[in-house]
XYZ file of C-alpha atoms in Angstrom:
573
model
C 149.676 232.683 43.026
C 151.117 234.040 39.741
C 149.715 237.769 38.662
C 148.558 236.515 35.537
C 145.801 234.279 37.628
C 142.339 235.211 36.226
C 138.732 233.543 36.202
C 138.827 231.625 32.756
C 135.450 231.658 31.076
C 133.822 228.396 29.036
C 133.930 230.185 26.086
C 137.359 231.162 26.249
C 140.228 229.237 24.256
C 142.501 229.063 27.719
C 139.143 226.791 29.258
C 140.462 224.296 26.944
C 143.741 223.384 28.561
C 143.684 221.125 31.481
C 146.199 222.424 33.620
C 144.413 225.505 33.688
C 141.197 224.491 34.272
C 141.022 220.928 35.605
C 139.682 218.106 33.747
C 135.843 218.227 33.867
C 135.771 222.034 32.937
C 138.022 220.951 30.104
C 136.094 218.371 28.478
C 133.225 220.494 29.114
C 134.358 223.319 27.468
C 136.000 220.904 24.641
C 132.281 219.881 23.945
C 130.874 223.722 23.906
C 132.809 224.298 21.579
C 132.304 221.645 19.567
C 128.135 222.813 19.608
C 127.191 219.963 22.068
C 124.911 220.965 25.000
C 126.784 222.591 27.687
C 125.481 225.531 30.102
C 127.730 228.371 30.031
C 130.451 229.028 32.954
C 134.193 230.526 34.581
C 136.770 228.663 36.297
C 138.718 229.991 39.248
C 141.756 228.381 37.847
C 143.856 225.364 39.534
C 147.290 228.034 40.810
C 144.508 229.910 42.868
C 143.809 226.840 45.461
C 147.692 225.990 45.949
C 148.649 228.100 48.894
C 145.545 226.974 50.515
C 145.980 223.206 49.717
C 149.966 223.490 50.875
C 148.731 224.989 54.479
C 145.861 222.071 54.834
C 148.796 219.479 53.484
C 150.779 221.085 56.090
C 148.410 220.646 58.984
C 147.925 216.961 57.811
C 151.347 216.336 58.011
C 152.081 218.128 61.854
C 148.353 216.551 63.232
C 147.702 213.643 61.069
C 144.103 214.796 61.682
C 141.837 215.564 58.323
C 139.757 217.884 60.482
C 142.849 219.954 61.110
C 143.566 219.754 57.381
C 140.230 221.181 56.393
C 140.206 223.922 59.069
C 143.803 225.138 57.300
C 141.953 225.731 54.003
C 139.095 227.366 55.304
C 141.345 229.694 58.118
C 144.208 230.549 54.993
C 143.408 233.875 53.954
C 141.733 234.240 50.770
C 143.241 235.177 47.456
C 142.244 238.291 45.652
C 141.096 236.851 43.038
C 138.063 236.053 44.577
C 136.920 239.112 45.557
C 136.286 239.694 41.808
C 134.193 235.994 42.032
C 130.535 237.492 43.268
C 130.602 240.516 40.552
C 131.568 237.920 37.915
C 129.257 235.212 39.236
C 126.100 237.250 39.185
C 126.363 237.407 34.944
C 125.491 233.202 35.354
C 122.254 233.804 37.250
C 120.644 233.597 40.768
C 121.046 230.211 41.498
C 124.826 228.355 40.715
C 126.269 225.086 40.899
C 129.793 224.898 42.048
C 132.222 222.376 41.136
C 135.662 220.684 41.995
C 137.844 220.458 38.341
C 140.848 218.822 39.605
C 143.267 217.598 36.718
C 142.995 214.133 39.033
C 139.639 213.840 37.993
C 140.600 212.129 34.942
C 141.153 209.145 36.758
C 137.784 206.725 37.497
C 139.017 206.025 41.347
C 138.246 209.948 41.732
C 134.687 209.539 40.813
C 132.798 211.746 43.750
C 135.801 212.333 45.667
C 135.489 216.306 45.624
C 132.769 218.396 46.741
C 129.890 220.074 44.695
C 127.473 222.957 45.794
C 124.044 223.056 44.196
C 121.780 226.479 45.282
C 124.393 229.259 45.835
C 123.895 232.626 45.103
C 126.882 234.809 43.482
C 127.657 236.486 46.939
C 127.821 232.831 48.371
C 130.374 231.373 45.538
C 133.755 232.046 47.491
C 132.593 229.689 50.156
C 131.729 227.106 47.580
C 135.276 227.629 45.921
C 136.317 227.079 49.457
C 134.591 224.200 50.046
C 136.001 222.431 47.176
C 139.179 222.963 47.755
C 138.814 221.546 51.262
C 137.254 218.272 49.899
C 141.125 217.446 49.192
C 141.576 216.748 52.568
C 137.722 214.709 52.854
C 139.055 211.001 54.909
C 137.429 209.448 52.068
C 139.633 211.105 49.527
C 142.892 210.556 51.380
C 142.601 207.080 51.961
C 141.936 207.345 47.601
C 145.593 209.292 47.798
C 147.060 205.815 49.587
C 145.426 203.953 46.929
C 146.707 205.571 43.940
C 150.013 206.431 45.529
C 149.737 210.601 45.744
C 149.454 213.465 48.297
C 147.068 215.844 48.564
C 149.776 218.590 47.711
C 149.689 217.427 44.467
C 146.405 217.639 43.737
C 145.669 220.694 41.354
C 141.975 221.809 42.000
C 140.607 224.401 39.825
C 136.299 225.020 40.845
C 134.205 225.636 37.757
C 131.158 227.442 38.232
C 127.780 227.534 36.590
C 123.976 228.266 36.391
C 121.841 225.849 38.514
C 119.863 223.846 35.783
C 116.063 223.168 37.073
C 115.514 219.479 36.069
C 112.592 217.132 35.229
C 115.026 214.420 34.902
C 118.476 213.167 34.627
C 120.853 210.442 35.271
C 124.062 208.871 33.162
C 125.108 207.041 29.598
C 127.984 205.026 28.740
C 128.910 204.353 25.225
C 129.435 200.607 24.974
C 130.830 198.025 21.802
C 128.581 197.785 18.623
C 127.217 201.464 19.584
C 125.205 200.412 22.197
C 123.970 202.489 25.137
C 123.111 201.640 28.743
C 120.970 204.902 29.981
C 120.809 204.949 34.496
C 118.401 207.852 35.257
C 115.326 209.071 37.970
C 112.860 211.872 37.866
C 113.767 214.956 39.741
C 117.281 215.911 40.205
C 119.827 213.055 39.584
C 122.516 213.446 42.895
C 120.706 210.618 44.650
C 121.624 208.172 41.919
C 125.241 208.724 41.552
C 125.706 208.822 45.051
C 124.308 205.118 45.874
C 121.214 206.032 47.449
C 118.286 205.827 45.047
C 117.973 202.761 42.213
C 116.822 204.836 39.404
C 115.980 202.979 36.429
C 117.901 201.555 33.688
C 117.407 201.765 29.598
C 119.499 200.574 26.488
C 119.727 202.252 23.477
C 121.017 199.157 20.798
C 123.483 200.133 17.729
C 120.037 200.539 15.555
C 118.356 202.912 18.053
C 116.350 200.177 19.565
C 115.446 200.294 23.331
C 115.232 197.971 26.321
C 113.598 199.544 29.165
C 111.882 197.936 32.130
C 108.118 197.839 31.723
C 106.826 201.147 33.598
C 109.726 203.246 33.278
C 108.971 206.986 33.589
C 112.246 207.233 30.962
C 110.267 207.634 27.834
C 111.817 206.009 24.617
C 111.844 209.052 23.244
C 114.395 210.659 25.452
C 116.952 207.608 25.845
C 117.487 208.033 22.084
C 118.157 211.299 22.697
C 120.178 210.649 25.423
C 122.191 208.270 23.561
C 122.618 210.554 20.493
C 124.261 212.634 22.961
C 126.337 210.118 24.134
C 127.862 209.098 20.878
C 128.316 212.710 20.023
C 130.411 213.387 23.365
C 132.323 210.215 21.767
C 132.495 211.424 18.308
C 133.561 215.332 19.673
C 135.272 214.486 22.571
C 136.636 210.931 23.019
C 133.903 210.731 26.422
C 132.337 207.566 26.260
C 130.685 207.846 29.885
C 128.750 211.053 30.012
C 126.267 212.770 33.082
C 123.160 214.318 31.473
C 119.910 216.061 32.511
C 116.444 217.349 30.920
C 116.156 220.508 31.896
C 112.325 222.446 32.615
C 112.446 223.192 29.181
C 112.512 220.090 27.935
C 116.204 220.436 26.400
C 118.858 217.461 26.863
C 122.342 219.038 28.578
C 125.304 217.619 29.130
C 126.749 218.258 32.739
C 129.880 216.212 32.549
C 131.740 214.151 30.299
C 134.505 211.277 30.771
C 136.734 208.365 29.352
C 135.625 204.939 30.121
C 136.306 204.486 33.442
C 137.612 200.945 32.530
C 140.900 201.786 30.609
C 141.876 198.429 30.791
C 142.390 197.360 26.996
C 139.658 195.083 25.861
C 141.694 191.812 25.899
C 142.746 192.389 29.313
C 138.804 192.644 30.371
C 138.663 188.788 30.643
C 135.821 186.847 30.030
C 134.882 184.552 33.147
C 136.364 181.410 33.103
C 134.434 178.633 31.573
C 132.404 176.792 34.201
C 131.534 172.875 33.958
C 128.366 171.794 34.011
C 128.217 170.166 36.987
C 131.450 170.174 39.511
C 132.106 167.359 41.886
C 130.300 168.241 45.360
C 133.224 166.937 47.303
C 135.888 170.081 45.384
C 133.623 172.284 47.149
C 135.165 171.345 50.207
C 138.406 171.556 48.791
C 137.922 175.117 47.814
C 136.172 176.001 51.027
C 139.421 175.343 52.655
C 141.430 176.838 50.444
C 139.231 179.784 50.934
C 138.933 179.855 54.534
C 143.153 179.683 54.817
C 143.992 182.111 51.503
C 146.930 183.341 50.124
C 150.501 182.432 49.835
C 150.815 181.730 53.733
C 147.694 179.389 53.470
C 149.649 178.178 50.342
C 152.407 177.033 51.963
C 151.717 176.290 55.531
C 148.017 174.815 55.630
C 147.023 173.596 52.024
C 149.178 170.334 51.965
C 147.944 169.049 55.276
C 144.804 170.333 55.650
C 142.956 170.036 52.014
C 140.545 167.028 52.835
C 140.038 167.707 56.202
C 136.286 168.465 57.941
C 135.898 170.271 60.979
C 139.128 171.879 60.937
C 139.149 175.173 63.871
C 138.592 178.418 62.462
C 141.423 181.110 63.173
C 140.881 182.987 65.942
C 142.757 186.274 65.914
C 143.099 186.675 69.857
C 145.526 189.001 71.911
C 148.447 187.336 71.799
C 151.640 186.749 74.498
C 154.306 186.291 71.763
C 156.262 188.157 68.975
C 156.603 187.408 65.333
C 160.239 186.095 66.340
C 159.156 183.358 68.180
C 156.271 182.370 66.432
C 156.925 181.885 62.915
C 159.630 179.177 63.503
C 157.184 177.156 65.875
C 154.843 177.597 62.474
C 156.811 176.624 60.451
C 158.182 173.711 62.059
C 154.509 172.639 62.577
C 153.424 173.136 59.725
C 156.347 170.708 58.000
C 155.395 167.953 60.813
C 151.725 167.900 59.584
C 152.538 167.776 56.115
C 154.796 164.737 57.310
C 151.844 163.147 58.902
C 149.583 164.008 56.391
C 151.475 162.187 53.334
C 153.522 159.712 54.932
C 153.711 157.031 53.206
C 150.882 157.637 50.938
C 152.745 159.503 47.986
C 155.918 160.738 47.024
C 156.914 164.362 46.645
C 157.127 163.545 42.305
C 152.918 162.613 42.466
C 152.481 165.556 44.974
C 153.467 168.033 42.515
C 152.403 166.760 39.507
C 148.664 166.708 41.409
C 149.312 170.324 42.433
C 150.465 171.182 38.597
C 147.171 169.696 37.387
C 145.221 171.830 39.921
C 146.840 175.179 38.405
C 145.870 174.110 34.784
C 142.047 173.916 35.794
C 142.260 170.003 35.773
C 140.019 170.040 39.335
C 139.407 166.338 39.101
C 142.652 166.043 40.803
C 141.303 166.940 43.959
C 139.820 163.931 44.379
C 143.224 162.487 45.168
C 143.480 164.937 47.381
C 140.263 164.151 49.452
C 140.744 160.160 49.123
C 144.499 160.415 50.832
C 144.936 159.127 54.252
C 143.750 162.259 56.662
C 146.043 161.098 59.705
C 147.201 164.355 61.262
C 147.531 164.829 65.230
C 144.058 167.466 65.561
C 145.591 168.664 69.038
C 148.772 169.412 66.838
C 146.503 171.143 63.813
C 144.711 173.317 66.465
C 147.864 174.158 67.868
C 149.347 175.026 64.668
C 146.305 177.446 63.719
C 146.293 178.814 67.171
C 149.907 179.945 66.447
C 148.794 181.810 62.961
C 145.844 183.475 64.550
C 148.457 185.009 67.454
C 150.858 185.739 64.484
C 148.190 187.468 62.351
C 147.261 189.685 65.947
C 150.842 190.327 66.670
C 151.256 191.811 63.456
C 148.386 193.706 63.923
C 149.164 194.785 67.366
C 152.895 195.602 65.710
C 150.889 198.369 63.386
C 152.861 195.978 59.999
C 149.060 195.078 59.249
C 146.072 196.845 59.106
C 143.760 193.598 59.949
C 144.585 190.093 60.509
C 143.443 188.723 57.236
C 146.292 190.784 55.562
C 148.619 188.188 57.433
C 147.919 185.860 54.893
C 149.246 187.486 52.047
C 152.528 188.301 52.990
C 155.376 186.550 51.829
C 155.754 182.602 53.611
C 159.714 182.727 53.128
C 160.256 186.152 54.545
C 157.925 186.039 58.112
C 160.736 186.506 59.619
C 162.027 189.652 57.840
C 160.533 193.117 59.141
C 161.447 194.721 56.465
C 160.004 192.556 53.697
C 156.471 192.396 55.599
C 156.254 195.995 55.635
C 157.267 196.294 52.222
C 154.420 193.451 51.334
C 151.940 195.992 52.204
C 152.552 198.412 49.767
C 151.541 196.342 46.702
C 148.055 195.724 45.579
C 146.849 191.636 46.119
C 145.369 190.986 42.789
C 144.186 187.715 41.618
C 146.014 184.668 42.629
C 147.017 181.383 40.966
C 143.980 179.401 41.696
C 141.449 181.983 40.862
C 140.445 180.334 38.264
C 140.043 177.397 40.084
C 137.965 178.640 42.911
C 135.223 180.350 40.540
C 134.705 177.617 38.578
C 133.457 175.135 41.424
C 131.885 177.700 43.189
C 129.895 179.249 39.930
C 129.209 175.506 38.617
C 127.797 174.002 42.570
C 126.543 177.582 43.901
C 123.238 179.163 43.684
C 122.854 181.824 41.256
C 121.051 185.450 41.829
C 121.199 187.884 38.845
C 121.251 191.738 38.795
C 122.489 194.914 37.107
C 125.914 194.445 35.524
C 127.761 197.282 37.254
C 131.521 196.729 35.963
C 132.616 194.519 34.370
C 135.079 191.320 34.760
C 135.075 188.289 37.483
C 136.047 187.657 40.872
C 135.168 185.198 43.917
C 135.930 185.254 47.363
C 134.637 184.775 50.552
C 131.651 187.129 51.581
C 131.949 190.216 54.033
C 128.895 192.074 54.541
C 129.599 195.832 55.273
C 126.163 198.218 56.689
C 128.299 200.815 58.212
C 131.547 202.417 58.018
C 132.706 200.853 61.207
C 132.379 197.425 59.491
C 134.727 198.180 56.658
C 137.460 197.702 59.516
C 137.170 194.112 59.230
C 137.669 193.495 55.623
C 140.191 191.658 54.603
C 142.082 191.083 50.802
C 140.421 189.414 48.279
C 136.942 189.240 49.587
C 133.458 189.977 48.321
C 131.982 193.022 49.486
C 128.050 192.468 49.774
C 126.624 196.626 50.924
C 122.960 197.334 50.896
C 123.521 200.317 48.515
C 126.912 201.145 46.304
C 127.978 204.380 48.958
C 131.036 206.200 47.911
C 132.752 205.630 51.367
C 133.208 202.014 50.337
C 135.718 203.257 47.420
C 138.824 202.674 49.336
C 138.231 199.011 49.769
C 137.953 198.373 46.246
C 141.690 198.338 45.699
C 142.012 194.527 47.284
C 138.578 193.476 46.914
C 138.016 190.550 44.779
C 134.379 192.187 43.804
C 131.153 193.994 45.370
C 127.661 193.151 45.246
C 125.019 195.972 46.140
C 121.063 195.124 47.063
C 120.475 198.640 45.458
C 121.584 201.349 43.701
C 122.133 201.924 39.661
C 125.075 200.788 37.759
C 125.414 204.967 37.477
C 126.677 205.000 40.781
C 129.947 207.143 41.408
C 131.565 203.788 43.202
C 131.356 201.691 40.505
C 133.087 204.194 38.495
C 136.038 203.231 40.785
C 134.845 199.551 40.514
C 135.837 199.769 36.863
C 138.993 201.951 36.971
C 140.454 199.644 39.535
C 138.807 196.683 37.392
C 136.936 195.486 39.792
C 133.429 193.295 39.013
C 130.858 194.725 39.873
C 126.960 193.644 40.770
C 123.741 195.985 41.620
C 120.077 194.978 42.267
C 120.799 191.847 43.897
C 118.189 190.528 45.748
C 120.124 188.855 49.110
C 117.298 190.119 51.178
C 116.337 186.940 52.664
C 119.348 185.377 52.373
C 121.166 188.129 54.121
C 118.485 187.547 56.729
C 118.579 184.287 57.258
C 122.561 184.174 57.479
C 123.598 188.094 58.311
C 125.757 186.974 61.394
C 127.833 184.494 59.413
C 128.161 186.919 56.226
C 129.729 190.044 58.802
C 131.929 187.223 59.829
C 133.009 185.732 56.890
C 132.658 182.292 57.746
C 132.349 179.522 55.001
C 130.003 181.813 52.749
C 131.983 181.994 48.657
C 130.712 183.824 46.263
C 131.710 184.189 42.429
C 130.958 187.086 40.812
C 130.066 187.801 37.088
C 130.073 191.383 36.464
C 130.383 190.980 32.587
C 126.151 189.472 33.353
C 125.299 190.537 36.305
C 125.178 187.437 38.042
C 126.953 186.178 41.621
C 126.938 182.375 42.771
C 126.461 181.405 46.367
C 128.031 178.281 47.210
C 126.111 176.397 49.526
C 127.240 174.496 53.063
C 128.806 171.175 52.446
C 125.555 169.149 54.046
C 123.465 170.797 51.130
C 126.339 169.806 48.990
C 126.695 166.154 49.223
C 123.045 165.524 49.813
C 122.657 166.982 45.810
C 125.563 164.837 44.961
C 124.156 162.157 46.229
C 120.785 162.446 43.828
């Protein structure tokens, strides 16, 4: 710790500078100045955690164990500095709120990462500065580290530290286009609502200071304008368009934390959702349901162009498994040719083949019909076989410890299988949208059923459906599906990264997690009411079996595409 190390007050002109002071006391400090709303504070600055974040980066690194981690913050003995913290801490009141101000909490994916401390006294503050500094090493927070490719090492945490505000109400504001406002807030202290657990209620201030508000809202109209003056100021002052606000007991607006958008993603890269026909042909759907069911650039290339067309086709079973990759993947692929063979022989020629599969890619899905119509004569002991083979590939790899779960299998590369190296290698890239994305949400948002909720962040996605209740669930998710969670709980942050969107039955479009929803530009859904759907199909959601969804996070609207019976019968009207 360098000598010159002090506690950096609000007020100060050092509270300004980032490096110093982390991020969120910053801004905050930015704003005071500027005459906004802000309680008074100090900082214990970033260079004071460092020797204790080394020896808990340490421990990770010898144990692999975040317990371990932890323990080596709170066991490192303390810098002096903090023995001046209590004295200092008493000048801010009887009651404090203590804060992480890392200079990573710029980025959205951080959003409730780090720990807070509401209800210390000054003579408790060193344990809260503690605290926070051991949140680096939270397993929530490193498995954010893997997604954003850091270690914890390198994560700078100042701790800012301030008066415990008693409030009647409070909640968050983002700054939108045309000026408008979209106000998430609750009675009472606001924690519940960022963290997932409690819906709050939602309120829009319009460009000309009109509002929309549900009809019984406790948030008077009156204090969403206020709200959302204060929201435009922090954007006018501060270049914070997303800003965490309270009321406190004496009726005074405050602002307790301001941000960027958490969606940096320049606005003509935040696509629309593709245009949707009117009315899809029934049959596409199972067209797409198979492409679906066998995603990805494997399913691509070694199930699509024998298996499109085909009903009752065996799902994959990923079962323990007496081969290796090495002998496997040439008995795939050699299978997966001879199918192809039988599928197309004589029927058309490799020219009409790809021009079909070109007209696919542009959106032209009436092709698929040529698809479904072709002769479907394919040895079915030979296509079990065949999937048998992928399921014992996809376990071997997962047995191997080169994939996390067997539905990563499908996205590696088809041409490399066979190559260690490569496969290992295909893990450490993001699976983003594919090729026939577009494809896939337009049949399933023309042909499914459509439930509407809370736009929560914005931009489009579809996938097939996982349902995840607990934190042993999120084991089985694979790339590019739908998370459906009863409420939007920070622990579900990590899976964001390959997630083709999440849908919550709860929670407020406040929530911390779709903070990281937007960052990571993922769509986003809250106050969707699967309830009896859920109940009616829960054991086939956790699976994952034949239930697509497209999501519209730009309107707050998913589509459930229905089984193929229900399907044809409506095609048939």
């Amino acid at each position: 710790m360098p000598e010159a190390a002090r506690l950096v007050w609000l007020d100060e002109a050092d509270a300004k500078n980032p490096a110093l002071v982390g991020a969120k006391a910053s801004r905050l400090a930015e704003a005071r100045s500027h005459g906004l709303p802000v309680l008074g504070g100090l900082v214990v600055p970033s260079c004071v955690s460092l020797p204790a974040i080394r020896a808990g980066a340490a421990a990770l690194e010898a144990r692999d164990n975040s317990g371990a981690a932890r323990t080596a913050v709170y066991d490192h003995p303390p810098p002096g500095l903090l023995s001046q913290l209590p004295r200092a801490a008493r000048d801010l009141g009887d009651s404090l709120v203590v804060r992480s101000s890392s200079r990573a909490g710029e980025e959205g994916v951080w959003a409730g990462a780090f720990a807070s401390y509401v209800g210390l006294n000054a003579d408790e503050a060193v344990v809260g500065v503690v605290g926070c500094w051991a949140s680096v090493f939270n397993p929530d927070t490193l498995k954010r580290y893997r997604l954003v490719g850091m270690q914890p090492a390198e994560v700078e945490m100042a701790v800012l530290i301030q008066p415990e505000l008693p409030t009647v109400c409070g909640g968050v504001a983002t700054l939108g286009e045309e000026g408008r406002v979209t106000i998430a807030g609750m009675l009472g202290h606001h924690a519940p609502l960022v963290a997932g657990w409690d819906n709050g209620h939602v309120a829009v201030v319009t460009g000309d200071d009109s509002v929309q508000a549900s009809e019984g809202s406790p948030l008077s109209t009156e204090l969403v304008r206020e709200v959302a003056c204060l929201t435009r100021l922090s954007q006018k002052e501060v270049g914070c368009s997303h800003v965490e606000w309270a009321m406190g007991e004496d009726r005074e607006i405050y602002l307790l934390q301001a941000q960027r958008s958490a969606d940096t993603r320049p606005i003509h890269l935040r696509q629309e959702a593709p245009r949707v026909a009117r009315k899809a042909n029934p049959e596409l759907a199972s067209m797409v349901r198979t492409m679906l069911r066998f995603p990805g650039p494997v399913g691509e290339k070694l199930v699509w162009p024998w298996a499109i067309g085909l009903d009752d086709l065996p799902a994959i079973r990923s079962a323990p498994t007496h081969g290796s990759p090495a002998t496997l993947i040439p008995e795939i692929r050699e299978n997966a040719a001879l199918l192809t063979s039988q599928r197309w022989q004589g029927a058309w020629v490799p020219e009409a083949a790809a021009r079909s599969w070109a007209k696919l890619l542009r959106g032209d899905a009436s092709t698929g019909r040529e698809w479904l119509s072709s002769p479907t004569k394919v040895d079915f002991g030979l296509a079990r076989t065949h999937l048998e083979s992928l399921g014992e590939l996809a376990a071997a790899l997962e047995q191997a410890g080169e994939i996390p779960h067997p539905g990563w299998m499908w996205y590696l590369d088809p041409d490399s299988l066979d190559t260690p190296r490569v496969r290992r290698e295909s893990l450490s890239r993001r699976v983003g949208a594919g090729r026939w994305e577009h494809l896939f949400y337009g049949v399933v948002a023309s042909l499914g059923h459509t439930l509407s909720g809370h736009p929560a962040a914005a931009g489009w996605g579809v996938g097939r459906l996982r349902h995840i209740s607990t934190a042993q669930q999120a084991g089985a998710f694979a790339p590019r599906e739908v998370i459906v969670a009863d409420q939007p709980l920070g622990n579900l942050a990590p899976l964001l990264w390959d997630a083709a969107g999440i849908v919550t039955a709860e929670g407020n479009p406040g929530a911390h997690l779709f903070e990281v929803a937007k960052w990571l530009g993922v769509p986003a859904v809250c106050g969707v009411d699967v309830s009896l759907w859920i109940g009616r199909d829960r054991e086939k959601m956790e699976q994952g079996d034949d239930v697509e969804v497209a999501v519209d996070g730009n309107r707050g609207r998913i589509a459930l595409l229905p089984d193929n019976t229900t399907l044809l019968a409506s095609g048939n009207e």
